[in-house]
XYZ file of C-alpha atoms in Angstrom:
254
model
C 137.461 145.232 -13.742
C 133.641 145.877 -14.193
C 131.650 146.954 -11.365
C 127.941 145.301 -10.693
C 128.922 141.607 -10.106
C 131.127 139.301 -8.178
C 134.340 138.177 -9.839
C 133.091 134.090 -9.837
C 129.994 135.478 -12.002
C 132.075 137.597 -14.636
C 132.170 136.013 -18.135
C 134.520 138.267 -19.422
C 138.249 137.499 -19.337
C 139.927 138.704 -16.606
C 142.198 142.001 -17.405
C 145.497 142.788 -15.620
C 146.190 146.225 -14.570
C 149.316 145.803 -13.891
C 150.579 144.661 -17.494
C 147.387 145.867 -19.467
C 146.720 142.532 -21.087
C 143.735 140.165 -20.953
C 143.787 136.802 -19.710
C 145.253 137.093 -15.938
C 144.350 138.663 -12.999
C 146.576 141.557 -11.548
C 147.642 139.087 -8.582
C 148.763 136.600 -11.112
C 150.552 138.594 -12.818
C 154.419 137.508 -13.872
C 155.536 141.324 -13.576
C 154.144 141.473 -10.218
C 156.774 140.891 -7.487
C 155.029 138.683 -4.916
C 155.741 135.650 -2.803
C 155.983 132.202 -4.217
C 155.071 130.867 -0.750
C 151.808 130.730 1.173
C 151.436 134.108 2.984
C 149.540 135.515 5.929
C 146.418 137.777 4.864
C 143.391 139.408 6.780
C 145.271 139.943 10.516
C 144.298 143.611 10.505
C 140.236 142.091 10.929
C 140.259 140.624 14.532
C 139.607 136.696 14.281
C 139.430 137.134 10.326
C 143.186 136.143 9.230
C 144.044 133.329 7.072
C 146.859 131.728 4.987
C 146.752 132.206 1.224
C 148.564 130.846 -1.601
C 148.477 132.429 -5.381
C 148.777 129.890 -7.798
C 148.333 130.023 -11.406
C 144.858 128.444 -12.572
C 146.422 125.788 -14.872
C 147.722 124.401 -11.709
C 144.286 123.490 -10.142
C 142.471 120.096 -10.880
C 139.899 120.735 -12.937
C 136.101 120.418 -11.357
C 134.332 117.203 -11.675
C 131.451 117.221 -14.534
C 128.809 116.973 -11.931
C 130.287 119.645 -9.336
C 127.907 122.323 -9.023
C 127.621 125.634 -7.200
C 124.203 126.885 -6.050
C 123.453 130.054 -5.469
C 120.543 130.904 -2.912
C 118.290 134.052 -3.694
C 117.127 135.445 -0.111
C 116.681 133.552 3.134
C 118.825 131.402 4.863
C 119.609 128.056 5.155
C 122.352 125.323 6.373
C 124.152 122.771 4.667
C 122.233 119.934 6.211
C 118.680 122.083 5.240
C 119.781 122.310 1.656
C 120.749 118.824 1.325
C 117.331 117.661 2.595
C 115.392 119.755 0.141
C 117.651 118.534 -2.773
C 117.117 114.895 -1.739
C 113.517 115.683 -1.891
C 113.435 117.260 -4.969
C 116.276 115.394 -7.051
C 117.342 112.292 -5.844
C 116.786 110.774 -2.090
C 118.985 108.081 -2.609
C 122.220 110.666 -3.562
C 125.053 111.625 -1.201
C 125.325 115.721 -1.963
C 128.067 116.388 0.076
C 126.843 120.166 0.530
C 129.075 122.439 1.780
C 128.079 125.951 2.779
C 130.851 128.324 1.548
C 129.307 131.550 2.493
C 125.816 132.736 3.484
C 124.152 132.371 0.085
C 126.746 130.094 -1.648
C 126.588 126.080 -1.516
C 128.966 123.452 -3.126
C 127.955 119.936 -3.788
C 127.681 117.066 -6.620
C 124.726 116.115 -8.544
C 123.894 112.838 -9.302
C 125.295 113.558 -12.952
C 126.245 115.755 -15.129
C 122.814 115.287 -17.056
C 120.946 116.276 -14.034
C 122.991 119.159 -13.469
C 122.780 120.171 -16.853
C 119.080 120.250 -16.578
C 118.936 122.577 -13.589
C 121.027 125.158 -14.950
C 119.126 125.337 -18.253
C 115.953 125.067 -16.196
C 116.870 128.606 -14.783
C 117.295 126.977 -10.997
C 115.325 125.688 -8.698
C 112.471 126.302 -6.158
C 113.253 124.318 -3.050
C 110.052 122.066 -1.880
C 109.845 122.754 1.657
C 111.310 126.188 2.208
C 110.060 127.488 -1.042
C 113.423 129.345 -1.762
C 114.704 129.528 -5.418
C 118.162 128.967 -6.085
C 120.471 129.304 -9.185
C 122.367 126.143 -10.214
C 125.828 126.869 -11.754
C 128.570 124.431 -12.816
C 131.328 124.965 -10.212
C 134.756 126.197 -11.670
C 136.312 125.913 -8.290
C 136.711 123.343 -5.530
C 133.850 121.498 -4.541
C 135.084 120.575 -1.235
C 135.858 124.342 -0.204
C 134.202 125.307 2.972
C 134.595 128.893 2.305
C 134.768 131.617 -0.258
C 136.305 135.164 -0.121
C 133.727 137.913 -0.520
C 135.632 140.372 -2.941
C 134.888 144.413 -2.303
C 136.478 147.493 -3.949
C 138.092 149.462 -0.831
C 139.262 153.249 -0.792
C 142.338 154.184 0.830
C 142.434 158.056 1.870
C 145.806 159.607 2.351
C 148.121 157.203 1.172
C 151.514 158.712 0.686
C 153.303 159.109 -2.416
C 155.953 156.144 -1.793
C 153.017 153.602 -1.712
C 151.290 155.011 -4.973
C 152.533 151.919 -6.979
C 150.457 149.279 -7.977
C 152.835 146.607 -6.604
C 153.451 148.020 -3.394
C 149.616 148.753 -2.693
C 149.312 145.162 -3.524
C 151.762 143.794 -1.174
C 150.701 146.511 1.666
C 147.065 145.657 1.958
C 147.547 142.255 3.009
C 146.301 142.989 6.393
C 143.089 143.434 4.921
C 142.663 140.250 2.957
C 143.869 138.704 -0.539
C 144.672 141.950 -2.651
C 143.076 141.259 -6.267
C 143.975 144.127 -8.257
C 144.590 148.214 -7.736
C 142.524 150.780 -9.832
C 145.583 152.266 -11.322
C 143.684 155.575 -12.403
C 143.070 156.369 -8.780
C 146.803 156.404 -8.470
C 147.535 159.364 -10.539
C 146.442 162.078 -8.115
C 148.034 162.490 -4.637
C 144.775 163.946 -3.331
C 142.353 161.275 -4.456
C 142.031 157.694 -2.360
C 143.588 154.935 -3.946
C 141.222 151.938 -5.128
C 142.030 148.193 -4.151
C 140.103 145.137 -4.979
C 140.408 142.697 -1.878
C 139.040 139.258 -1.036
C 137.666 139.358 2.477
C 136.323 137.265 4.896
C 133.840 139.314 6.270
C 134.279 142.883 4.178
C 131.671 144.304 7.025
C 134.012 144.025 9.636
C 137.437 145.972 7.690
C 138.860 148.425 10.257
C 138.104 151.933 9.906
C 141.986 152.810 9.463
C 145.438 151.152 8.916
C 149.130 152.027 9.214
C 151.462 152.181 6.645
C 154.996 152.547 7.664
C 157.514 154.568 4.960
C 160.754 153.283 6.761
C 160.320 154.038 10.274
C 157.544 156.509 10.054
C 153.977 155.213 9.794
C 151.002 156.793 7.932
C 147.522 156.638 9.086
C 145.361 155.552 6.065
C 141.641 155.615 6.224
C 139.858 152.870 4.941
C 136.364 153.025 3.283
C 134.479 150.181 1.662
C 132.470 151.086 -1.341
C 128.864 150.517 -0.828
C 129.172 150.305 2.873
C 127.567 152.500 5.388
C 131.190 154.579 5.910
C 130.940 155.313 2.168
C 127.856 157.829 2.820
C 130.061 159.903 5.120
C 133.470 159.319 3.759
C 134.613 162.772 3.913
C 135.887 163.944 7.574
C 133.464 166.663 9.041
C 134.376 170.141 8.835
C 135.887 172.282 12.134
C 133.434 173.697 13.967
C 132.945 177.488 13.248
C 134.165 179.612 15.637
C 131.622 182.254 17.245
C 132.004 186.071 16.248
C 131.815 186.597 19.929
C 134.842 184.402 20.596
C 136.753 186.272 17.896
C 135.775 189.630 19.313
C 137.050 188.716 22.691
C 140.290 187.454 21.534
C 140.677 191.164 19.819
C 140.148 192.493 23.141
C 142.808 190.735 24.767
C 145.082 191.722 22.176
């Protein structure tokens, strides 16, 4: 997994860090022991829990040839405003069925695959009323989706040795969101944080701590989102230095 872009825009084939093979995500790996039924995720973030079901890509219905994903570059628009902009710019008679799936991402259907292809090849569109620029791509997901998880790397500090296995970390971090992959190099050193790629509804709302239990003993694990504000101060502050006068007073008392 490379940094600098989101998974939905990645042009490389997915790479599994579990079996070290190309062609599938770690969360889809056949060698990974995981539930074959929907599971509850994200419940550690207040109001952001959701039900998730990981299924193979081949089971998903292929998208329609005119299904599009429109990415807003700056600014903010509602789904209704986006639809009005596209009606004015492309086809005012067409029912676009715009769905806003995040602050910048919109799913919709273009009037035809030809009009979608022209928008893609043209380098995007400039909306006539707001003057905002959008990037148009083919939608490889479900165009009826109303929300999309945001992927982010998090660092888990003070993870105990029993949890330093990819399978266990993927299962243990469901309270944060949909676990996708583990940086297996981060598992090697017990003093280093474990890096996990998580799909979240609101990465900025991830809690600062979680508790991982080994049998009946809970271990407090610190959570730092890469690129977040807390990462700049991820190391705990040093203990306050004792004044020399305090040491002298203790020596006199002894």
